Amino acid sequence: MKRIEELRATDPVIASLVEQELERKRAGLELIPSENFTSLAVMQAVGSILTDKYSEGYPKRRYYGGNQVIDEVETIAVERAKQLFGVPYANVQPYSGSPANLEVYFSLLEPGDTVMGLNLSDGGHLTHGSTGSVTGRVFNSVPYHTTPDGYVDLKELERNVAEQCPKLMWVGYTAYPRRFPFAEMARIADSCGAYLAADISHIAGLVAGGAHESPVGYAHVVTTTTHKTLRGPRGAIIMVTEKGLEKDPDLAKKVEKTVFPGMQGGPHNHTTAAIAVALLEAAKPEFAEYAAQVVRNAKALGEALEADGLNLVTGGTDTHLLLVDLTAYGPGFGLFAQEALDEANITLNKNTIPGEPFSPFYPSGMRLGTPAVTSRGMREPEMQAIGHLIAQVLDEVRGYVMPRDRAERTEYLKRFRSELAGNARLRELHKQVEQLSEQFPLYPELND
Ligand code: DSN
């Protein structure tokens, strides 16, 4: 980026790090499925003067003066969210996905109430009742799981719901490659009068672009981050559906009060403006084409990986995301895979797989996806090439076996990392990654 002269003059250290990150992205392949490249318009809104304003409250009901402009910004963002997703209420103030989900709990539940979300290591999210999160400690969390073949185990869920009717159920996942079962989950939630909250953070862009079914006819509440497939700034939205208002006409008011003053202070107005810009972009026909291409690319990448002998959880994908089962390389191989791919400038993340045989920190799978490479303009032929590059990188580390003993593991990983750094074939693959990436400029409009 050529426009950080003032930052460079004031703080050359941070400016240099920003440039290094830009270079890392430019030369590499970003395959973390929850990451993307925002437009320059979104970044300009994030970097705007709106960051300076305090505006606790809501449009026309603020605790500070001088909010004439901010009121308009927030109103536009809210209206665009309502229109894009087809909901009667949207709150664009949540700072990010985890606060948004906490705000849903504290709008709907009392401490100790029963909640059901997909188990973290089966592809759920921390805030869906994991014991690592406050949500699993303040509420009575009864997680559901995936079956050994990787699909949501609706039968187990149905049994659990019949036995201990939860007050809230989450449908929404972070490492689940198949369509989110909104209709099935709604039927189960309705059978005991539970609230159904859809967390569409991963697939919001696909929903907006028509490449995944919308949860709006099924869920009472919908949450999403704005920075994943939706391609906006880091932020979040809570929406209440017509179905939610039918169940509780005060639901929108409850959410509003929980967000502010319940759990947050001043809204991040620069983010709100950038969310508005992203929502405008997401309503355009070219975004629908983008969303469809994200899915086509994920399928093509999955096919390429399978052709090279890799094993996909559920055998494929319906979305932007792929989960690869690496147990054929050995339990706990995910870290070797992630670090070797990092060495070649291919970025993805190690991930647990259904029935994880090792541990969450040393898992046996890897998670990858196509939102960011699709934003760069890559299509099926590039997915073929990327799949093949990944398989070649993994071949370089085949044979490493993750020790279960902690002290042994520390020594082993030291040796692994030093061998990785000296691997000439990985350096060659790194060059090939660079050559591919550089054909797809990040900001073609800047010639940059
Ligand atoms: N960290 C996000 C992801 O990568 O899926 C979820 O919060």
Coordinates of C-alpha atoms and ligand atoms in Angstrom, one line a residue:
M1 CA 0.0 0.0 0.0
K2 CA 1.4 3.4 -1.0
R3 CA -0.6 5.5 1.4
I4 CA 1.0 5.2 4.8
E5 CA 3.5 8.1 4.6
E6 CA 2.2 9.7 7.8
L7 CA 2.4 6.4 9.7
R8 CA 5.9 5.9 8.4
A9 CA 7.0 9.4 9.5
T10 CA 5.5 8.9 13.0
D11 CA 6.2 5.3 13.7
P12 CA 8.6 3.6 11.2
V13 CA 8.6 0.4 13.3
I14 CA 4.8 -0.2 13.0
A15 CA 4.8 1.1 9.4
S16 CA 7.5 -1.4 8.5
L17 CA 5.4 -4.2 10.1
V18 CA 2.3 -3.2 8.2
E19 CA 4.4 -3.3 5.0
Q20 CA 5.8 -6.7 6.0
E21 CA 2.3 -8.1 6.5
L22 CA 1.2 -6.7 3.1
E23 CA 4.2 -8.4 1.5
R24 CA 3.4 -11.7 3.3
K25 CA -0.2 -11.5 2.0
R26 CA 0.8 -10.4 -1.5
A27 CA 3.3 -13.2 -2.0
G28 CA 1.4 -15.9 -0.2
L29 CA -1.8 -17.9 -0.4
E30 CA -4.4 -17.1 2.3
L31 CA -6.5 -20.1 2.9
I32 CA -7.7 -19.6 6.4
P33 CA -11.5 -19.9 5.8
S34 CA -12.4 -17.1 8.3
E35 CA -10.2 -14.5 6.6
N36 CA -10.6 -12.4 3.6
F37 CA -9.5 -9.2 1.8
T38 CA -11.6 -6.1 2.4
S39 CA -12.0 -3.6 -0.4
L40 CA -10.0 -0.3 -0.2
A41 CA -13.4 1.4 0.4
V42 CA -14.0 -0.6 3.5
M43 CA -10.4 0.1 4.7
Q44 CA -10.8 3.8 4.1
A45 CA -14.0 3.8 6.3
V46 CA -12.1 1.9 9.0
G47 CA -9.3 4.4 8.9
S48 CA -11.6 7.5 8.9
I49 CA -12.3 10.3 11.4
L50 CA -15.3 8.4 12.6
T51 CA -13.0 6.6 15.0
D52 CA -12.8 9.7 17.1
K53 CA -16.5 10.1 18.1
Y54 CA -18.2 8.9 21.3
S55 CA -21.9 8.0 20.7
E56 CA -23.2 5.7 23.5
G57 CA -26.9 4.9 22.8
Y58 CA -28.7 4.6 19.5
P59 CA -29.5 7.0 16.7
K60 CA -31.4 10.0 18.1
R61 CA -31.0 8.6 21.6
R62 CA -27.3 9.3 22.4
Y63 CA -25.6 10.3 25.6
Y64 CA -23.2 12.8 23.8
G65 CA -23.8 15.7 21.5
G66 CA -22.5 16.0 18.0
N67 CA -23.9 12.7 16.7
Q68 CA -25.8 14.1 13.7
V69 CA -23.4 12.4 11.3
I70 CA -22.9 9.2 13.3
D71 CA -26.7 8.8 13.6
E72 CA -26.9 8.7 9.8
V73 CA -24.0 6.3 9.5
E74 CA -25.5 3.9 12.0
T75 CA -29.0 4.1 10.5
I76 CA -27.7 3.4 7.0
A77 CA -25.8 0.4 8.3
V78 CA -28.8 -1.0 10.2
E79 CA -31.1 -0.5 7.2
R80 CA -28.7 -2.2 4.8
A81 CA -28.3 -5.1 7.2
K82 CA -32.1 -5.4 7.5
Q83 CA -32.6 -5.3 3.8
L84 CA -29.7 -7.6 2.8
F85 CA -30.7 -10.4 5.2
G86 CA -34.5 -9.8 5.3
V87 CA -34.9 -9.1 9.0
P88 CA -37.0 -6.6 10.9
Y89 CA -34.2 -5.7 13.4
A90 CA -30.4 -5.4 13.2
N91 CA -27.9 -4.2 15.8
V92 CA -24.5 -3.3 14.2
Q93 CA -22.8 -2.2 17.5
P94 CA -21.4 -5.6 18.7
Y95 CA -17.6 -5.3 18.8
S96 CA -17.1 -8.7 17.3
G97 CA -18.5 -12.2 17.2
S98 CA -17.8 -13.4 20.7
P99 CA -19.4 -10.2 22.3
A100 CA -22.4 -10.6 20.0
N101 CA -23.0 -14.1 21.0
L102 CA -22.6 -13.3 24.7
E103 CA -25.1 -10.5 24.2
V104 CA -27.6 -13.0 22.8
Y105 CA -27.2 -15.2 25.9
F106 CA -27.8 -12.3 28.2
S107 CA -30.8 -11.1 26.2
L108 CA -32.5 -14.5 26.4
L109 CA -31.3 -16.5 29.4
E110 CA -30.7 -16.5 33.1
P111 CA -27.4 -18.0 34.5
G112 CA -27.8 -21.8 34.8
D113 CA -30.2 -22.2 31.9
T114 CA -29.5 -25.0 29.5
V115 CA -27.9 -24.4 26.1
M116 CA -26.9 -26.7 23.3
G117 CA -24.2 -26.0 20.7
L118 CA -21.9 -28.1 18.6
N119 CA -19.0 -29.4 20.6
L120 CA -15.9 -27.2 20.0
S121 CA -13.6 -30.0 18.7
D122 CA -16.4 -31.2 16.4
G123 CA -16.4 -27.8 14.7
G124 CA -18.4 -25.6 17.0
H125 CA -17.4 -22.3 18.5
L126 CA -16.1 -21.4 21.9
T127 CA -19.1 -19.2 22.6
H128 CA -21.6 -21.9 21.9
G129 CA -21.1 -23.4 25.4
S130 CA -17.5 -24.6 25.4
T131 CA -16.1 -24.9 28.9
G132 CA -13.1 -22.8 27.7
S133 CA -15.5 -19.9 27.4
V134 CA -17.6 -18.2 30.1
T135 CA -20.7 -19.5 28.2
G136 CA -19.9 -23.1 29.3
R137 CA -19.5 -22.0 32.9
V138 CA -22.3 -19.6 33.4
F139 CA -24.9 -21.7 31.6
N140 CA -25.6 -25.4 31.7
S141 CA -24.0 -26.5 28.4
V142 CA -25.1 -29.8 26.9
P143 CA -23.1 -30.0 23.6
Y144 CA -24.1 -32.0 20.6
H145 CA -21.5 -33.7 18.3
T146 CA -20.9 -34.8 14.8
T147 CA -21.2 -38.4 13.7
P148 CA -17.9 -40.3 12.8
D149 CA -18.5 -39.3 9.2
G150 CA -18.5 -35.6 10.1
Y151 CA -22.1 -34.6 9.8
V152 CA -24.1 -33.0 12.7
D153 CA -25.6 -35.8 14.7
L154 CA -29.2 -34.7 14.7
K155 CA -30.4 -37.9 16.3
E156 CA -28.2 -37.4 19.4
L157 CA -29.4 -33.8 19.5
E158 CA -33.0 -34.8 19.3
R159 CA -32.6 -37.3 22.1
N160 CA -30.8 -34.7 24.3
V161 CA -33.5 -32.1 23.6
A162 CA -36.3 -34.5 24.5
E163 CA -34.6 -35.3 27.8
Q164 CA -33.5 -31.8 28.9
C165 CA -35.3 -29.2 26.9
P166 CA -32.7 -26.3 26.4
K167 CA -33.7 -22.7 26.5
L168 CA -31.3 -21.9 23.6
M169 CA -29.8 -23.9 20.8
W170 CA -27.0 -22.7 18.4
V171 CA -26.8 -23.6 14.8
G172 CA -23.6 -22.3 13.3
Y173 CA -20.1 -23.7 13.0
T174 CA -16.5 -22.8 12.5
A175 CA -15.1 -26.0 11.0
Y176 CA -18.0 -27.7 9.3
P177 CA -17.9 -28.1 5.5
R178 CA -21.5 -29.0 4.9
R179 CA -24.7 -27.0 4.7
F180 CA -25.9 -25.7 8.0
P181 CA -29.1 -27.7 8.9
F182 CA -31.3 -24.7 9.7
A183 CA -34.6 -26.5 8.9
E184 CA -33.8 -29.6 10.9
M185 CA -32.5 -27.6 13.9
A186 CA -35.6 -25.4 13.9
R187 CA -37.8 -28.4 14.0
I188 CA -35.9 -29.8 17.0
A189 CA -35.8 -26.4 18.8
D190 CA -39.5 -25.8 18.1
S191 CA -40.4 -29.3 19.5
C192 CA -39.5 -28.0 23.0
G193 CA -40.0 -24.2 22.6
A194 CA -36.3 -23.4 22.7
Y195 CA -34.8 -20.3 21.1
L196 CA -32.8 -21.1 18.0
A197 CA -29.8 -18.8 17.4
A198 CA -28.1 -19.1 14.0
D199 CA -24.4 -18.0 14.1
I200 CA -23.7 -17.5 10.4
S201 CA -20.3 -15.8 10.9
H202 CA -18.6 -18.2 8.5
I203 CA -21.2 -18.2 5.8
A204 CA -22.8 -14.7 6.0
G205 CA -21.3 -13.8 2.6
L206 CA -22.6 -17.0 1.1
V207 CA -26.1 -16.3 2.6
A208 CA -26.0 -12.7 1.3
G209 CA -24.9 -13.8 -2.1
G210 CA -27.5 -16.6 -2.3
A211 CA -24.9 -19.4 -2.2
H212 CA -26.2 -20.9 1.0
E213 CA -29.7 -21.1 2.4
S214 CA -30.7 -18.3 4.8
P215 CA -31.5 -19.1 8.4
V216 CA -34.0 -16.2 8.6
G217 CA -37.2 -18.3 8.2
Y218 CA -35.9 -20.7 10.9
A219 CA -34.0 -19.0 13.7
H220 CA -35.3 -16.4 16.2
V221 CA -31.9 -14.6 16.4
V222 CA -29.1 -14.5 13.9
T223 CA -25.5 -13.4 14.7
T224 CA -22.6 -12.8 12.3
T225 CA -19.2 -11.4 12.3
T226 CA -18.7 -9.1 9.3
H227 CA -15.1 -9.9 8.3
K228 CA -15.3 -13.4 7.0
T229 CA -17.1 -14.3 3.8
L230 CA -19.0 -11.1 4.1
R231 CA -15.7 -9.3 3.4
G232 CA -16.3 -6.3 5.8
P233 CA -14.3 -4.9 8.7
R234 CA -13.8 -6.8 12.0
G235 CA -17.2 -6.4 13.7
A236 CA -20.5 -8.1 14.2
I237 CA -24.3 -7.8 13.8
I238 CA -27.1 -9.3 15.8
M239 CA -30.4 -9.7 14.0
V240 CA -33.9 -10.6 15.3
T241 CA -36.2 -12.3 12.8
E242 CA -40.0 -12.1 12.4
K243 CA -40.1 -15.6 14.0
G244 CA -38.1 -14.2 16.9
L245 CA -40.5 -11.3 17.4
E246 CA -43.5 -13.6 17.2
K247 CA -42.0 -15.7 20.0
D248 CA -41.2 -12.6 22.1
P249 CA -42.3 -9.2 20.8
D250 CA -39.7 -7.6 23.2
L251 CA -36.8 -9.5 21.8
A252 CA -35.3 -6.7 19.8
K253 CA -35.6 -4.3 22.8
K254 CA -33.9 -6.9 25.0
V255 CA -31.0 -7.3 22.5
E256 CA -30.7 -3.5 22.2
K257 CA -30.5 -3.1 26.0
T258 CA -28.0 -5.9 26.4
V259 CA -25.6 -4.5 23.8
F260 CA -25.9 -1.0 25.4
P261 CA -25.8 -0.3 28.3
G262 CA -25.7 -4.0 29.3
M263 CA -22.4 -5.1 27.9
Q264 CA -20.8 -2.4 25.7
G265 CA -19.8 1.2 25.8
G266 CA -19.3 3.5 22.9
P267 CA -19.9 2.0 19.4
H268 CA -16.9 1.8 17.1
N269 CA -18.3 4.2 14.6
H270 CA -15.5 3.8 12.0
T271 CA -16.4 0.0 12.0
T272 CA -20.1 0.8 11.7
A273 CA -19.3 2.9 8.6
A274 CA -17.2 0.1 7.1
I275 CA -19.9 -2.4 7.8
A276 CA -22.3 -0.2 5.9
V277 CA -19.9 -0.1 3.0
A278 CA -19.4 -3.9 3.1
L279 CA -23.2 -4.4 3.1
L280 CA -23.6 -2.1 0.1
E281 CA -20.9 -4.1 -1.7
A282 CA -22.6 -7.4 -0.7
A283 CA -25.9 -6.4 -2.2
K284 CA -24.4 -6.0 -5.7
P285 CA -24.8 -8.7 -8.3
E286 CA -21.0 -9.1 -8.5
F287 CA -21.0 -10.2 -4.9
A288 CA -23.5 -13.0 -5.7
E289 CA -21.1 -14.1 -8.4
Y290 CA -18.2 -13.9 -5.8
A291 CA -20.2 -16.1 -3.3
A292 CA -20.9 -18.7 -6.0
Q293 CA -17.3 -18.8 -7.1
V294 CA -16.1 -19.2 -3.4
V295 CA -18.1 -22.4 -3.3
R296 CA -17.1 -23.6 -6.8
N297 CA -13.5 -22.9 -5.8
A298 CA -13.8 -24.9 -2.5
K299 CA -15.2 -27.8 -4.4
A300 CA -12.4 -27.7 -7.0
L301 CA -9.8 -27.4 -4.3
G302 CA -11.3 -30.4 -2.5
E303 CA -11.3 -32.4 -5.6
A304 CA -7.6 -31.5 -6.2
L305 CA -6.7 -32.5 -2.7
E306 CA -8.5 -35.8 -3.0
A307 CA -6.9 -36.5 -6.4
D308 CA -3.6 -36.2 -4.5
G309 CA -4.7 -38.7 -1.9
L310 CA -5.9 -36.4 0.9
N311 CA -8.9 -37.4 2.9
L312 CA -11.7 -34.8 3.3
V313 CA -14.0 -35.0 6.3
T314 CA -17.5 -35.8 4.9
G315 CA -15.8 -36.3 1.5
G316 CA -16.2 -32.7 0.3
T317 CA -17.9 -29.4 0.9
D318 CA -21.1 -27.4 0.3
T319 CA -19.5 -24.1 1.5
H320 CA -16.3 -22.1 1.5
L321 CA -14.5 -24.5 3.8
L322 CA -12.7 -27.9 3.8
L323 CA -11.6 -30.0 6.7
V324 CA -8.8 -32.4 5.9
D325 CA -8.3 -35.6 8.0
L326 CA -4.6 -36.1 8.3
T327 CA -4.7 -39.2 10.4
A328 CA -3.2 -41.2 7.5
Y329 CA 0.0 -39.2 8.2
G330 CA -0.3 -39.9 11.9
P331 CA -2.3 -38.5 14.8
G332 CA -1.4 -35.0 15.7
F333 CA 0.0 -34.3 12.2
G334 CA -1.9 -31.0 11.9
L335 CA 0.9 -28.9 13.4
F336 CA 3.5 -30.4 11.1
A337 CA 1.2 -29.6 8.1
Q338 CA 0.5 -26.0 9.2
E339 CA 4.1 -25.2 9.9
A340 CA 5.4 -26.8 6.7
L341 CA 2.7 -24.9 4.7
D342 CA 3.7 -21.7 6.4
E343 CA 7.2 -22.3 5.3
A344 CA 5.9 -22.3 1.7
N345 CA 3.7 -19.2 2.4
I346 CA 0.5 -21.2 2.2
T347 CA -1.6 -20.1 5.3
L348 CA -4.2 -22.3 6.8
N349 CA -4.8 -23.7 10.3
K350 CA -4.4 -27.0 12.1
N351 CA -7.7 -28.2 13.3
T352 CA -9.4 -31.0 15.2
I353 CA -11.4 -33.6 13.3
P354 CA -14.4 -35.6 14.4
G355 CA -13.3 -38.1 17.0
E356 CA -10.0 -36.3 17.3
P357 CA -7.4 -38.9 18.3
F358 CA -4.7 -36.6 19.6
S359 CA -5.4 -33.1 21.2
P360 CA -6.9 -29.7 20.3
F361 CA -3.4 -28.1 20.3
Y362 CA -1.8 -30.9 18.4
P363 CA -4.8 -31.9 16.3
S364 CA -5.0 -34.4 13.4
G365 CA -6.5 -32.2 10.7
M366 CA -6.3 -28.9 8.9
R367 CA -8.9 -26.4 7.9
L368 CA -8.8 -24.3 4.8
G369 CA -11.1 -22.3 2.6
T370 CA -11.4 -20.1 -0.5
P371 CA -12.9 -16.7 0.5
A372 CA -9.6 -14.8 0.3
V373 CA -8.1 -16.4 -2.8
T374 CA -11.5 -15.9 -4.6
S375 CA -11.4 -12.2 -3.6
R376 CA -8.0 -12.1 -5.4
G377 CA -9.7 -13.4 -8.6
M378 CA -8.5 -17.0 -8.5
R379 CA -10.7 -19.7 -10.0
E380 CA -10.8 -23.4 -10.6
P381 CA -7.5 -23.8 -12.5
E382 CA -5.7 -22.0 -9.6
M383 CA -7.4 -24.3 -7.1
Q384 CA -6.0 -27.3 -8.9
A385 CA -2.6 -25.8 -8.7
I386 CA -3.0 -24.9 -5.0
G387 CA -4.2 -28.4 -4.2
H388 CA -1.2 -29.9 -5.8
L389 CA 1.2 -27.5 -4.1
I390 CA -0.3 -28.4 -0.7
A391 CA 0.1 -32.1 -1.3
Q392 CA 3.7 -31.6 -2.3
V393 CA 4.4 -29.6 0.9
L394 CA 2.8 -32.4 3.0
D395 CA 5.0 -35.0 1.2
E396 CA 8.1 -33.1 2.5
V397 CA 7.0 -33.7 6.1
R398 CA 5.5 -37.2 5.8
G399 CA 7.1 -39.4 8.4
Y400 CA 7.2 -37.0 11.3
V401 CA 5.3 -38.5 14.3
M402 CA 4.0 -36.3 17.1
P403 CA 5.3 -37.6 20.4
R404 CA 2.7 -37.9 23.2
D405 CA 5.2 -37.2 25.9
R406 CA 5.5 -33.4 26.5
A407 CA 9.3 -33.2 27.1
E408 CA 10.0 -35.5 24.2
R409 CA 7.7 -33.4 22.1
T410 CA 9.5 -30.2 22.9
E411 CA 12.8 -31.6 21.7
Y412 CA 11.2 -33.3 18.6
L413 CA 9.6 -30.0 17.5
K414 CA 12.8 -28.2 17.9
R415 CA 14.5 -30.6 15.5
F416 CA 11.4 -30.6 13.2
R417 CA 11.6 -26.8 12.9
S418 CA 15.3 -26.7 12.2
E419 CA 14.9 -29.3 9.5
L420 CA 12.0 -27.4 8.0
A421 CA 14.1 -24.2 7.8
G422 CA 16.8 -26.2 5.9
N423 CA 14.4 -27.9 3.5
A424 CA 15.4 -26.8 -0.1
R425 CA 12.3 -28.4 -1.7
L426 CA 10.1 -26.2 0.5
R427 CA 12.0 -23.2 -0.6
E428 CA 11.3 -24.1 -4.2
L429 CA 7.6 -24.6 -3.5
H430 CA 7.6 -21.2 -1.7
K431 CA 8.9 -19.7 -5.0
Q432 CA 6.1 -21.4 -6.9
V433 CA 3.5 -20.0 -4.5
E434 CA 4.9 -16.6 -5.0
Q435 CA 4.8 -16.9 -8.8
L436 CA 1.2 -18.0 -8.6
S437 CA 0.2 -15.3 -6.1
E438 CA 1.8 -12.4 -7.9
Q439 CA -0.4 -13.0 -10.9
F440 CA -3.3 -11.9 -8.8
P441 CA -2.6 -8.4 -7.4
L442 CA -4.3 -7.6 -4.1
Y443 CA -5.2 -4.1 -5.2
P444 CA -5.3 -4.0 -9.0
E445 CA -6.9 -0.6 -8.9
L446 CA -3.7 0.8 -7.2
N447 CA -1.5 -1.1 -9.5
D448 CA -0.1 -2.4 -6.2
Ligands
DSN1 N1 -11.7 -17.5 14.9 C1 -12.8 -17.8 14.1 C2 -12.5 -18.8 13.0 O1 -11.4 -18.8 12.5 O2 -13.4 -19.5 12.6 C3 -14.0 -18.2 14.9 O3 -14.2 -17.2 15.9

